[in-house]
Short mmCIF file of C-alpha atoms in Angstrom, two decimals:
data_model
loop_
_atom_site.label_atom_id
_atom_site.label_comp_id
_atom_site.label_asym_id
_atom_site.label_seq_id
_atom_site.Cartn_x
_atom_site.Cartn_y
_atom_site.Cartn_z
CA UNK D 1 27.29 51.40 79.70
CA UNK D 2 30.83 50.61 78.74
CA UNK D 3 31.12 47.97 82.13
CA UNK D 4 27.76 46.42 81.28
CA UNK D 5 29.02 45.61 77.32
CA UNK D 6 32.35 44.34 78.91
CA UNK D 7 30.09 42.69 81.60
CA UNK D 8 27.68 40.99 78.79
CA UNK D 9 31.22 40.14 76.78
CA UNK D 10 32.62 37.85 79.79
CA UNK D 11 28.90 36.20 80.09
CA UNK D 12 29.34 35.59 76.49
CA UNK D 13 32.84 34.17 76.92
CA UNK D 14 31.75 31.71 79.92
CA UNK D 15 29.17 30.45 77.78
CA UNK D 16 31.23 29.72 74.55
CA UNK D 17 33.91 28.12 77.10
CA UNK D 18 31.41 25.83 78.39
CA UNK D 19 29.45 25.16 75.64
CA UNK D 20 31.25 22.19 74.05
CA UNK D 21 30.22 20.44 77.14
CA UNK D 22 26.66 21.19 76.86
CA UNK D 23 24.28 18.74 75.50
CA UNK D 24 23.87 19.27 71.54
CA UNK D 25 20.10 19.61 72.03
CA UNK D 26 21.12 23.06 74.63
CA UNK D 27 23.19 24.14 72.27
CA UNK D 28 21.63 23.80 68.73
CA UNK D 29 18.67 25.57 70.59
CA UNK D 30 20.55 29.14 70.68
CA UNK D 31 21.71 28.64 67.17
CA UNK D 32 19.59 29.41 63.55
CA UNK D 33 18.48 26.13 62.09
CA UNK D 34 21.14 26.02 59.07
CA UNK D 35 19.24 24.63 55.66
CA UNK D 36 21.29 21.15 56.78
CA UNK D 37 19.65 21.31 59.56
CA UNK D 38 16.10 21.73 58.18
CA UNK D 39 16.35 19.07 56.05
CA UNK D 40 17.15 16.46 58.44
CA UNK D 41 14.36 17.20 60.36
CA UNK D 42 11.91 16.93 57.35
CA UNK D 43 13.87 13.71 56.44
CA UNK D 44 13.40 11.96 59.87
CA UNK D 45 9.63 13.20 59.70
CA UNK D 46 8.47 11.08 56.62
CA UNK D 47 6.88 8.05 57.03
CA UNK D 48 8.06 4.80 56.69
CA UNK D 49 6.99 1.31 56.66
CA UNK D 50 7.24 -0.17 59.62
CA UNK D 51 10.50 -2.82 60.21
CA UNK D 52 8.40 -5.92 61.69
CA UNK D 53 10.10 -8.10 63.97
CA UNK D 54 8.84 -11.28 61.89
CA UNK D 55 8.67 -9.14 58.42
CA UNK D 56 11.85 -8.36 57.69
CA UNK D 57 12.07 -6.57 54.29
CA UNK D 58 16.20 -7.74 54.37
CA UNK D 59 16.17 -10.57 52.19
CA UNK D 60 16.74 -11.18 48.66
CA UNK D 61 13.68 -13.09 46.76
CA UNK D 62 14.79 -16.89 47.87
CA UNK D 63 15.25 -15.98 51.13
CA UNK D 64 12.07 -14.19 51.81
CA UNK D 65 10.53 -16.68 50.26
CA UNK D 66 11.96 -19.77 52.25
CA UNK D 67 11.58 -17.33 55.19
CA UNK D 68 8.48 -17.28 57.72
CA UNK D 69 8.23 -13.51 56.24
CA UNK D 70 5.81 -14.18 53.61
CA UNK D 71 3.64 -17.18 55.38
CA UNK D 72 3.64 -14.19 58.92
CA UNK D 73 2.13 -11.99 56.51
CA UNK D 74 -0.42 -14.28 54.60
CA UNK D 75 -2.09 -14.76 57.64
CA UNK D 76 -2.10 -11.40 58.89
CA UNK D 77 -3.96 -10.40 56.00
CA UNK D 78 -5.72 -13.24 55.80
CA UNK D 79 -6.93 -12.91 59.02
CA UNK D 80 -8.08 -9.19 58.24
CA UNK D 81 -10.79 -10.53 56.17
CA UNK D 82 -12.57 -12.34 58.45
CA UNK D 83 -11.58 -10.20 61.67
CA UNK D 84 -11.63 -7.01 60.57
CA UNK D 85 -14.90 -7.69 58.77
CA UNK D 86 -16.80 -8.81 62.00
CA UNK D 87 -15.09 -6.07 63.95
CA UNK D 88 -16.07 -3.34 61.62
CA UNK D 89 -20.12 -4.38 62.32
CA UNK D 90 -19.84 -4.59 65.70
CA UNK D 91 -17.82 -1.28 66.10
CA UNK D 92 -20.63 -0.16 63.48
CA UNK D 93 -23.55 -0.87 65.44
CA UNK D 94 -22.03 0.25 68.69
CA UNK D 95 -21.40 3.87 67.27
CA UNK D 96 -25.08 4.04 65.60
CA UNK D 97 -26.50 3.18 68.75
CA UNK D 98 -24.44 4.87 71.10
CA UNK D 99 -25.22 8.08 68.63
CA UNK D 100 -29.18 7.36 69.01
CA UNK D 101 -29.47 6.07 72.49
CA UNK D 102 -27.33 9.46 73.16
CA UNK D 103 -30.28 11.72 72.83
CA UNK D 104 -31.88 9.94 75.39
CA UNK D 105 -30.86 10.91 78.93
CA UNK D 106 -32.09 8.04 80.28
CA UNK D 107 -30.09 6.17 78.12
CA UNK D 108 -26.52 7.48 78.56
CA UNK D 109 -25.30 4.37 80.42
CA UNK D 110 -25.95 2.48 76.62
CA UNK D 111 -23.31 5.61 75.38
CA UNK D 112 -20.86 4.62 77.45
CA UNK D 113 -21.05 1.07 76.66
CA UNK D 114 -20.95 1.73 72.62
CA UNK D 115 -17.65 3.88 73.43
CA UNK D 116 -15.96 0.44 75.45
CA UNK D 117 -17.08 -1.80 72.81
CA UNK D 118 -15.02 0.21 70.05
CA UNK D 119 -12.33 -0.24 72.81
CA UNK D 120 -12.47 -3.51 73.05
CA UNK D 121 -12.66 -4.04 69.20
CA UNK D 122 -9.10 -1.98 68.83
CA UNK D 123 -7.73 -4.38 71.53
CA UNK D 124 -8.59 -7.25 69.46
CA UNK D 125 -6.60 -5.35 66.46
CA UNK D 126 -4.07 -4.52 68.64
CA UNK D 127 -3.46 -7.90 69.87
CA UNK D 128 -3.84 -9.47 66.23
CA UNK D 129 -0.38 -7.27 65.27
CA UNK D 130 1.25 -10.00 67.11
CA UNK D 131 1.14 -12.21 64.24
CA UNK D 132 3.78 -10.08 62.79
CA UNK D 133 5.30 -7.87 65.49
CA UNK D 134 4.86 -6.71 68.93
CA UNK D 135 1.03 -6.05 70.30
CA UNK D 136 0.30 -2.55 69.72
CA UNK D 137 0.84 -0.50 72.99
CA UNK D 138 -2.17 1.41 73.39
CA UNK D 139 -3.30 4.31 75.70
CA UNK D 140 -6.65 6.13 77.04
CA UNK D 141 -7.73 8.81 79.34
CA UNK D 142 -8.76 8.17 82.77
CA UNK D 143 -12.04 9.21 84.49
CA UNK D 144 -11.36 12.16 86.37
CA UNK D 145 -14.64 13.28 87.60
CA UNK D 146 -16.97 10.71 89.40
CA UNK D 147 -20.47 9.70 88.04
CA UNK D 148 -22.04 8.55 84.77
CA UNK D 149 -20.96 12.48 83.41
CA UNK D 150 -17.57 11.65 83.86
CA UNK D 151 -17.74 8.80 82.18
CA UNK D 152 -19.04 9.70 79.38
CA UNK D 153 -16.59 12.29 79.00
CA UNK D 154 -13.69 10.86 79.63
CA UNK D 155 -15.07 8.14 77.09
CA UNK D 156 -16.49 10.33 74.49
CA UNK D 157 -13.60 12.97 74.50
CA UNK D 158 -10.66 10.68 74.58
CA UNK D 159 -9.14 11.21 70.97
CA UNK D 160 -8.11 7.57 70.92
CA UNK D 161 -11.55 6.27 71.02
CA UNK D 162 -11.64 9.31 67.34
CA UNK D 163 -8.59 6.74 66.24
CA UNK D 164 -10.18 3.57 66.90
CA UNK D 165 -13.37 4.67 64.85
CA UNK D 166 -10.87 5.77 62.50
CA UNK D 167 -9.77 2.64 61.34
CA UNK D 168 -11.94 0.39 62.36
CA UNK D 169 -14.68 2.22 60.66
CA UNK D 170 -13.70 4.55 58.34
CA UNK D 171 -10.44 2.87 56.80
CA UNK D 172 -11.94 -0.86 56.60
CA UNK D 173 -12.75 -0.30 53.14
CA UNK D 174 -9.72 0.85 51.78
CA UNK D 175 -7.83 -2.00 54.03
CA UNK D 176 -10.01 -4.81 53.11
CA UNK D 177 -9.14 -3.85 49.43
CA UNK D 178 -5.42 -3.70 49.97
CA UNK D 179 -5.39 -7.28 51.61
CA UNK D 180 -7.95 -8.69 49.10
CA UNK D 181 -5.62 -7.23 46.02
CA UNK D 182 -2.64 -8.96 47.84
CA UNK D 183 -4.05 -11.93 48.50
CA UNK D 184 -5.47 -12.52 44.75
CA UNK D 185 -2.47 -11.81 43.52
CA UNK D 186 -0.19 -14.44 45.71
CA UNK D 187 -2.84 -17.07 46.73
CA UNK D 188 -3.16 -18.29 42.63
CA UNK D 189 0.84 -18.96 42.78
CA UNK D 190 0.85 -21.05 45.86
CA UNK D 191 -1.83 -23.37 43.86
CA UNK D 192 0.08 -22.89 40.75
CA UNK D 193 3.57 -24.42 42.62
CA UNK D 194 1.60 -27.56 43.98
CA UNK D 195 0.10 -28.59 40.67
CA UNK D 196 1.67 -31.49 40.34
CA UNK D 197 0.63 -32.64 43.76
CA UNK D 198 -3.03 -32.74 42.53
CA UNK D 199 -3.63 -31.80 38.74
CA UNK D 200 -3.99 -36.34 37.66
CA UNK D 201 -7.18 -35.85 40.54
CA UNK D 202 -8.88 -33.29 38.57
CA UNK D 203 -11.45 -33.91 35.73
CA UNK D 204 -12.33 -31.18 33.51
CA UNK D 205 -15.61 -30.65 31.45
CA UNK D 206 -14.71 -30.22 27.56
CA UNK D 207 -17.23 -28.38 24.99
CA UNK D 208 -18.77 -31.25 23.59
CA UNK D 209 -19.76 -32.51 27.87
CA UNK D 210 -17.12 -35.16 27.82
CA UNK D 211 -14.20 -35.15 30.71
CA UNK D 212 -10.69 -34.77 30.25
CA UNK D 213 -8.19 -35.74 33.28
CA UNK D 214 -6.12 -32.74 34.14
CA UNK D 215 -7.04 -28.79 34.30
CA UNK D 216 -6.88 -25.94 31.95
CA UNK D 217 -5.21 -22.55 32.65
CA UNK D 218 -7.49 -20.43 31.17
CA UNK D 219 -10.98 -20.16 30.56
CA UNK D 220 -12.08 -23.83 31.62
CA UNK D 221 -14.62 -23.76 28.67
CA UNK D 222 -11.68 -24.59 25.89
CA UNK D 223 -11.85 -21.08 24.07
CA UNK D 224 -9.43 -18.35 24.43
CA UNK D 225 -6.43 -18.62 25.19
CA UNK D 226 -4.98 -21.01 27.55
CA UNK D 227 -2.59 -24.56 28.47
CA UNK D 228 -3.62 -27.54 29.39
CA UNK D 229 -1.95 -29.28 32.36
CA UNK D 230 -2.88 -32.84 31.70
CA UNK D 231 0.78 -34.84 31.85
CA UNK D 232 3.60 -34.73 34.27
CA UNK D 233 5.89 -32.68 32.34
CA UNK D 234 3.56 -29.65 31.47
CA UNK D 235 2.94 -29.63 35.53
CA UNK D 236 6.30 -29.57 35.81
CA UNK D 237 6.75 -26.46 33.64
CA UNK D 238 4.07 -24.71 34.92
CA UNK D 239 4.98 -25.10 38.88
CA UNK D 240 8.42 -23.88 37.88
CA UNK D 241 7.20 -20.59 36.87
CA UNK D 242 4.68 -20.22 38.88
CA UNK D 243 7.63 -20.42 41.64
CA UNK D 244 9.52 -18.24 39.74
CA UNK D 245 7.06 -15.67 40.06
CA UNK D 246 6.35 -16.42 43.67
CA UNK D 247 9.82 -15.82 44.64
CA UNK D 248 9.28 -11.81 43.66
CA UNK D 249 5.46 -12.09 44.48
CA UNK D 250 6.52 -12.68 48.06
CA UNK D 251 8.06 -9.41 48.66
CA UNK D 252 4.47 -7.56 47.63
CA UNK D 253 2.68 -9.78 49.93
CA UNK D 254 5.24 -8.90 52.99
CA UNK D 255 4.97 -5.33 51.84
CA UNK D 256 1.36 -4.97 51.88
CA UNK D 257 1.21 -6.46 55.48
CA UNK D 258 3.82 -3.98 56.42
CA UNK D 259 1.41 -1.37 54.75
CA UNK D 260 -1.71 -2.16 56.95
CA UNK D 261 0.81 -2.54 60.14
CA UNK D 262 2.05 1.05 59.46
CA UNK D 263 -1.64 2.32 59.58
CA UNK D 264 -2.63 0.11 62.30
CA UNK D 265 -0.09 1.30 64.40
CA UNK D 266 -0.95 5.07 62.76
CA UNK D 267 -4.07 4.85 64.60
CA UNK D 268 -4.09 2.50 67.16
CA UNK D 269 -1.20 3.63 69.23
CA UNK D 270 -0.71 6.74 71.27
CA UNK D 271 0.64 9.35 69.22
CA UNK D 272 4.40 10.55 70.01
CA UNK D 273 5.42 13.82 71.97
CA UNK D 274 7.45 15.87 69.58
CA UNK D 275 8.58 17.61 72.47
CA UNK D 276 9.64 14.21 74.02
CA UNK D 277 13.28 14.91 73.14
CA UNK D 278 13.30 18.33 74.31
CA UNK D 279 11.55 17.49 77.91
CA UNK D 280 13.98 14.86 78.38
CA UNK D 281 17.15 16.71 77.53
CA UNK D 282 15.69 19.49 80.45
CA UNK D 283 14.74 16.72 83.00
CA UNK D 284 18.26 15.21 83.11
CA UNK D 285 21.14 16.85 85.00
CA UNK D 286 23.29 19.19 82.22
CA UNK D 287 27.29 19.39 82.39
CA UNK D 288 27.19 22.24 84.73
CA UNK D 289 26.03 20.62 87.87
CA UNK D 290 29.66 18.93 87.56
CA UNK D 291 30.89 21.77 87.65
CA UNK D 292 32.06 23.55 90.91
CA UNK D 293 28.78 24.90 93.06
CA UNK D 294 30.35 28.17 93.48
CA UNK D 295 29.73 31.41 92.23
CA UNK D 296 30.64 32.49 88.79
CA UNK D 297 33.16 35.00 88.56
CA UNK D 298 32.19 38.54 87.65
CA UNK D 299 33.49 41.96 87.31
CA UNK D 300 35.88 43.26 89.86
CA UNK D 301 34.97 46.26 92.27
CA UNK D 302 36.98 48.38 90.33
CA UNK D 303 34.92 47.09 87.06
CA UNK D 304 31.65 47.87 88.85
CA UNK D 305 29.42 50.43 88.17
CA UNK D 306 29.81 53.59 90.35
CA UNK D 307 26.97 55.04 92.07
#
Protein backbone atom coordinates (compact mmCIF):
# COMPACT_ATOMS: atom_id res chain seq x y z
CA UNK A 1 0.00 0.00 0.00
CA UNK A 2 2.70 2.30 1.22
CA UNK A 3 4.72 1.87 -2.56
CA UNK A 4 1.46 2.41 -4.43
CA UNK A 5 0.73 6.02 -2.33
CA UNK A 6 4.48 6.86 -2.99
CA UNK A 7 3.88 5.43 -6.54
CA UNK A 8 0.53 7.69 -7.07
CA UNK A 9 2.73 10.74 -5.30
CA UNK A 10 5.53 10.69 -8.20
CA UNK A 11 2.51 10.40 -10.93
CA UNK A 12 1.21 13.37 -9.19
CA UNK A 13 4.58 15.14 -9.23
CA UNK A 14 5.20 14.42 -13.14
CA UNK A 15 1.99 15.88 -13.79
CA UNK A 16 2.30 19.19 -11.77
CA UNK A 17 5.96 19.41 -13.44
CA UNK A 18 4.52 19.27 -16.76
CA UNK A 19 1.53 20.93 -16.41
CA UNK A 20 2.52 24.56 -17.06
CA UNK A 21 3.21 23.32 -20.48
CA UNK A 22 -0.10 21.87 -21.05
CA UNK A 23 -2.68 23.66 -22.94
CA UNK A 24 -4.97 25.85 -20.45
CA UNK A 25 -8.06 24.08 -21.83
CA UNK A 26 -6.14 20.35 -20.38
CA UNK A 27 -5.51 21.88 -17.50
CA UNK A 28 -8.54 24.00 -16.30
CA UNK A 29 -10.35 20.61 -17.10
CA UNK A 30 -8.88 18.77 -13.82
CA UNK A 31 -9.50 21.84 -11.79
CA UNK A 32 -13.13 23.07 -9.93
CA UNK A 33 -14.61 25.89 -11.94
CA UNK A 34 -13.70 28.85 -9.36
CA UNK A 35 -16.91 31.47 -9.13
CA UNK A 36 -14.37 33.68 -11.62
CA UNK A 37 -14.50 31.19 -13.66
CA UNK A 38 -18.29 30.70 -13.85
CA UNK A 39 -18.93 33.99 -14.52
CA UNK A 40 -16.93 34.39 -17.53
CA UNK A 41 -18.51 31.70 -19.06
CA UNK A 42 -22.07 33.12 -18.44
CA UNK A 43 -20.60 36.52 -19.61
CA UNK A 44 -19.27 35.22 -23.02
CA UNK A 45 -22.73 33.30 -23.36
CA UNK A 46 -25.09 36.43 -23.59
CA UNK A 47 -26.12 37.66 -26.65
CA UNK A 48 -25.04 40.43 -28.44
CA UNK A 49 -25.79 42.45 -31.40
CA UNK A 50 -24.07 41.52 -34.08
CA UNK A 51 -20.77 43.94 -35.22
CA UNK A 52 -21.72 44.34 -39.11
CA UNK A 53 -19.01 44.80 -41.41
CA UNK A 54 -20.92 47.93 -43.04
CA UNK A 55 -22.85 48.77 -39.55
CA UNK A 56 -20.46 49.76 -37.42
CA UNK A 57 -21.99 50.92 -34.09
CA UNK A 58 -18.26 52.97 -33.52
CA UNK A 59 -19.15 56.32 -34.40
CA UNK A 60 -20.30 59.28 -32.64
CA UNK A 61 -23.78 60.85 -34.08
CA UNK A 62 -22.04 63.00 -37.14
CA UNK A 63 -20.14 60.34 -38.14
CA UNK A 64 -22.71 57.67 -38.34
CA UNK A 65 -24.65 59.89 -39.85
CA UNK A 66 -22.27 61.07 -42.76
CA UNK A 67 -21.34 57.34 -42.76
CA UNK A 68 -22.86 54.62 -45.26
CA UNK A 69 -24.01 53.01 -41.72
CA UNK A 70 -27.35 54.45 -41.59
CA UNK A 71 -28.23 54.57 -45.60
CA UNK A 72 -26.72 50.20 -45.38
CA UNK A 73 -29.33 49.87 -42.93
CA UNK A 74 -32.33 51.87 -44.46
CA UNK A 75 -32.32 49.61 -47.13
CA UNK A 76 -31.94 46.52 -45.35
CA UNK A 77 -35.00 47.21 -43.64
CA UNK A 78 -36.47 48.68 -46.26
CA UNK A 79 -36.02 45.89 -48.28
CA UNK A 80 -37.63 43.57 -45.49
CA UNK A 81 -40.91 45.00 -46.28
CA UNK A 82 -41.28 44.10 -49.55
CA UNK A 83 -39.00 40.82 -49.43
CA UNK A 84 -39.76 39.42 -46.46
CA UNK A 85 -43.45 40.04 -47.11
CA UNK A 86 -43.51 38.00 -50.46
CA UNK A 87 -41.24 35.41 -48.91
CA UNK A 88 -43.38 34.84 -45.91
CA UNK A 89 -46.53 33.78 -48.54
CA UNK A 90 -44.67 31.73 -50.51
CA UNK A 91 -42.90 29.89 -47.56
CA UNK A 92 -46.68 30.01 -46.25
CA UNK A 93 -48.27 28.23 -48.93
CA UNK A 94 -45.45 25.79 -49.40
CA UNK A 95 -45.79 24.53 -45.68
CA UNK A 96 -49.82 24.35 -45.92
CA UNK A 97 -49.52 22.36 -48.86
CA UNK A 98 -46.69 20.31 -48.20
CA UNK A 99 -48.75 19.58 -44.69
CA UNK A 100 -52.00 18.54 -46.86
CA UNK A 101 -50.52 16.97 -49.89
CA UNK A 102 -48.52 14.94 -46.99
CA UNK A 103 -51.40 12.71 -46.18
CA UNK A 104 -51.48 11.66 -49.53
CA UNK A 105 -48.96 8.96 -50.45
CA UNK A 106 -49.22 9.58 -53.78
CA UNK A 107 -48.39 12.92 -53.23
CA UNK A 108 -45.12 12.89 -51.23
CA UNK A 109 -42.98 14.10 -54.16
CA UNK A 110 -45.25 17.71 -53.64
CA UNK A 111 -43.71 17.30 -49.66
CA UNK A 112 -40.51 17.35 -50.70
CA UNK A 113 -40.84 20.19 -52.95
CA UNK A 114 -42.72 22.50 -50.14
CA UNK A 115 -39.57 21.58 -47.82
CA UNK A 116 -36.92 23.06 -50.91
CA UNK A 117 -39.03 25.96 -51.48
CA UNK A 118 -38.65 27.14 -47.69
CA UNK A 119 -34.95 26.44 -48.62
CA UNK A 120 -34.77 28.42 -51.24
CA UNK A 121 -36.74 31.30 -49.51
CA UNK A 122 -33.91 31.31 -46.50
CA UNK A 123 -31.28 31.53 -49.32
CA UNK A 124 -32.85 34.57 -50.59
CA UNK A 125 -32.64 35.95 -46.76
CA UNK A 126 -29.44 34.74 -46.47
CA UNK A 127 -28.11 36.37 -49.46
CA UNK A 128 -30.09 39.74 -48.69
CA UNK A 129 -27.64 40.03 -45.28
CA UNK A 130 -25.17 41.13 -47.76
CA UNK A 131 -26.50 44.50 -47.82
CA UNK A 132 -25.00 44.90 -44.47
CA UNK A 133 -22.52 42.09 -43.82
CA UNK A 134 -21.33 38.87 -45.07
CA UNK A 135 -24.08 36.28 -46.72
CA UNK A 136 -25.21 34.10 -44.06
CA UNK A 137 -23.29 30.71 -44.20
CA UNK A 138 -25.86 28.20 -44.08
CA UNK A 139 -25.92 24.34 -43.65
CA UNK A 140 -28.33 21.17 -44.25
CA UNK A 141 -28.35 17.48 -43.95
CA UNK A 142 -27.58 15.27 -46.74
CA UNK A 143 -29.70 12.37 -48.12
CA UNK A 144 -28.38 9.35 -46.75
CA UNK A 145 -30.74 6.73 -47.78
CA UNK A 146 -31.78 6.49 -51.55
CA UNK A 147 -35.43 6.96 -52.78
CA UNK A 148 -38.30 9.43 -52.35
CA UNK A 149 -38.23 8.06 -48.28
CA UNK A 150 -35.00 9.40 -47.93
CA UNK A 151 -35.78 12.38 -49.16
CA UNK A 152 -38.30 13.24 -47.37
CA UNK A 153 -36.49 12.56 -44.35
CA UNK A 154 -33.56 14.01 -44.73
CA UNK A 155 -35.82 17.09 -45.80
CA UNK A 156 -38.43 16.92 -43.22
CA UNK A 157 -36.05 16.08 -40.23
CA UNK A 158 -33.30 18.49 -40.92
CA UNK A 159 -33.71 21.05 -37.94
CA UNK A 160 -32.61 23.85 -40.24
CA UNK A 161 -35.51 23.55 -42.49
CA UNK A 162 -37.52 23.96 -38.18
CA UNK A 163 -35.21 27.40 -38.38
CA UNK A 164 -36.11 28.56 -41.68
CA UNK A 165 -39.95 28.18 -40.84
CA UNK A 166 -38.94 29.83 -37.79
CA UNK A 167 -38.34 33.05 -39.07
CA UNK A 168 -39.62 33.17 -42.10
CA UNK A 169 -42.95 32.22 -40.75
CA UNK A 170 -43.33 32.54 -37.36
CA UNK A 171 -41.10 35.74 -36.56
CA UNK A 172 -42.30 37.88 -39.75
CA UNK A 173 -44.69 39.58 -37.67
CA UNK A 174 -42.74 40.69 -34.96
CA UNK A 175 -39.84 41.69 -37.67
CA UNK A 176 -42.02 43.48 -40.02
CA UNK A 177 -43.08 45.59 -36.91
CA UNK A 178 -39.56 46.32 -35.77
CA UNK A 179 -38.54 47.61 -39.35
CA UNK A 180 -41.89 49.43 -39.89
CA UNK A 181 -41.41 51.27 -36.23
CA UNK A 182 -37.82 52.15 -37.47
CA UNK A 183 -38.56 53.24 -40.56
CA UNK A 184 -41.56 55.70 -39.38
CA UNK A 185 -39.56 57.02 -37.08
CA UNK A 186 -36.36 58.03 -39.46
CA UNK A 187 -38.04 58.25 -42.94
CA UNK A 188 -40.20 61.72 -41.63
CA UNK A 189 -36.58 63.34 -40.78
CA UNK A 190 -34.98 62.66 -44.08
CA UNK A 191 -38.14 64.71 -45.62
CA UNK A 192 -37.98 67.09 -42.82
CA UNK A 193 -33.94 67.97 -43.77
CA UNK A 194 -34.82 68.52 -47.57
CA UNK A 195 -37.66 70.95 -46.99
CA UNK A 196 -36.26 73.62 -48.40
CA UNK A 197 -35.48 71.75 -51.57
CA UNK A 198 -39.27 71.47 -52.26
CA UNK A 199 -41.66 73.20 -49.63
CA UNK A 200 -42.21 76.85 -52.51
CA UNK A 201 -43.67 73.56 -54.92
CA UNK A 202 -46.25 72.63 -52.51
CA UNK A 203 -49.82 74.14 -52.28
CA UNK A 204 -51.82 73.52 -49.31
CA UNK A 205 -55.71 73.51 -48.93
CA UNK A 206 -56.80 76.13 -46.09
CA UNK A 207 -60.34 75.82 -44.17
CA UNK A 208 -62.19 78.18 -46.05
CA UNK A 209 -60.95 75.83 -49.77
CA UNK A 210 -58.49 78.48 -50.77
CA UNK A 211 -54.56 77.45 -51.35
CA UNK A 212 -51.72 78.64 -49.55
CA UNK A 213 -48.02 78.04 -51.09
CA UNK A 214 -45.98 76.13 -48.60
CA UNK A 215 -46.94 73.09 -46.10
CA UNK A 216 -48.10 72.82 -42.60
CA UNK A 217 -46.50 70.62 -39.87
CA UNK A 218 -49.33 69.47 -38.28
CA UNK A 219 -52.70 68.59 -38.99
CA UNK A 220 -52.93 69.97 -42.70
CA UNK A 221 -56.58 71.09 -41.89
CA UNK A 222 -55.27 74.46 -39.87
CA UNK A 223 -56.49 73.28 -36.30
CA UNK A 224 -54.37 71.99 -33.61
CA UNK A 225 -51.35 72.62 -33.17
CA UNK A 226 -48.81 73.09 -35.76
CA UNK A 227 -46.07 75.61 -38.06
CA UNK A 228 -46.36 76.65 -41.16
CA UNK A 229 -43.37 76.35 -43.54
CA UNK A 230 -44.29 78.87 -46.13
CA UNK A 231 -40.89 81.27 -46.40
CA UNK A 232 -37.27 80.47 -46.68
CA UNK A 233 -36.30 81.13 -43.25
CA UNK A 234 -38.94 78.95 -41.33
CA UNK A 235 -37.55 76.01 -43.84
CA UNK A 236 -34.47 76.86 -42.75
CA UNK A 237 -35.31 76.38 -39.05
CA UNK A 238 -37.15 73.50 -39.44
CA UNK A 239 -34.44 71.39 -41.65
CA UNK A 240 -31.97 72.34 -38.94
CA UNK A 241 -33.72 70.44 -36.37
CA UNK A 242 -35.00 68.03 -38.14
CA UNK A 243 -31.08 67.25 -38.79
CA UNK A 244 -30.46 67.68 -35.42
CA UNK A 245 -32.62 64.97 -34.57
CA UNK A 246 -31.47 62.81 -37.43
CA UNK A 247 -28.00 62.86 -36.29
CA UNK A 248 -29.19 60.68 -32.95
CA UNK A 249 -32.13 59.09 -34.99
CA UNK A 250 -29.46 57.41 -37.08
CA UNK A 251 -28.02 55.32 -34.44
CA UNK A 252 -31.77 53.63 -33.77
CA UNK A 253 -32.11 53.00 -37.36
CA UNK A 254 -28.46 51.16 -37.53
CA UNK A 255 -29.46 49.47 -34.32
CA UNK A 256 -32.63 48.05 -35.37
CA UNK A 257 -30.96 46.58 -38.57
CA UNK A 258 -28.37 45.12 -36.33
CA UNK A 259 -31.43 43.73 -34.30
CA UNK A 260 -33.07 41.79 -37.25
CA UNK A 261 -29.32 40.70 -38.44
CA UNK A 262 -28.77 39.16 -34.95
CA UNK A 263 -32.02 37.04 -35.39
CA UNK A 264 -31.47 36.38 -38.94
CA UNK A 265 -28.31 34.98 -38.33
CA UNK A 266 -30.07 33.30 -34.91
CA UNK A 267 -31.92 31.20 -37.23
CA UNK A 268 -30.58 31.05 -40.43
CA UNK A 269 -27.12 29.82 -39.74
CA UNK A 270 -25.91 26.53 -38.40
CA UNK A 271 -25.86 26.60 -34.83
CA UNK A 272 -22.26 26.47 -33.03
CA UNK A 273 -20.62 23.30 -31.35
CA UNK A 274 -20.10 24.18 -27.75
CA UNK A 275 -17.84 21.44 -27.69
CA UNK A 276 -15.96 23.00 -30.71
CA UNK A 277 -13.23 24.30 -28.39
CA UNK A 278 -12.86 21.23 -26.50
CA UNK A 279 -12.64 18.81 -29.80
CA UNK A 280 -10.12 21.03 -31.14
CA UNK A 281 -7.86 21.38 -28.15
CA UNK A 282 -7.91 17.09 -28.27
CA UNK A 283 -7.37 16.92 -32.11
CA UNK A 284 -4.13 18.98 -32.03
CA UNK A 285 -0.81 17.53 -30.86
CA UNK A 286 -0.39 18.53 -26.77
CA UNK A 287 3.19 19.56 -25.28
CA UNK A 288 4.05 16.05 -24.53
CA UNK A 289 4.62 14.64 -27.93
CA UNK A 290 7.76 17.14 -27.71
CA UNK A 291 8.72 15.59 -25.21
CA UNK A 292 11.18 12.58 -25.31
CA UNK A 293 9.25 9.18 -26.71
CA UNK A 294 10.64 7.22 -23.96
CA UNK A 295 9.30 5.69 -21.06
CA UNK A 296 8.40 7.58 -17.99
CA UNK A 297 10.35 6.87 -15.10
CA UNK A 298 8.85 4.80 -12.30
CA UNK A 299 9.63 3.17 -9.10
CA UNK A 300 12.86 1.34 -8.72
CA UNK A 301 13.03 -2.57 -8.19
CA UNK A 302 13.75 -2.03 -4.80
CA UNK A 303 10.45 0.37 -4.64
CA UNK A 304 8.39 -2.41 -6.25
CA UNK A 305 5.96 -4.37 -4.76
CA UNK A 306 7.15 -7.82 -3.51
CA UNK A 307 5.39 -10.85 -4.43
Amino acid sequence: MSDAVAHSGKSAEFVQSHSTHLPSGLVDAHRSPTPAGRESVAGRGRGRLINARRLSPRRGPLGTLFSGAPWHATGYLLGYLFAGTALFAVSTAAVLAGFVFGQLTLTLVLTVGSAWVVRCCAQVERGRAALVDEPIPYAYQEVTEPGLGGHLKARCTDPAFFRDCAYLILLYPALLLLDVLTLLVWLPLLVGVSLPLWFWGVDSRQPDGSYHTGMRLGRSDGTGVGVWIDNWPAALIAAAVFFVLALYVSRLVVAGARLHLTVAHTLLRPPTDPLARAKRVLTEPGPLSLTSAGPVSGPTAPEGHSS
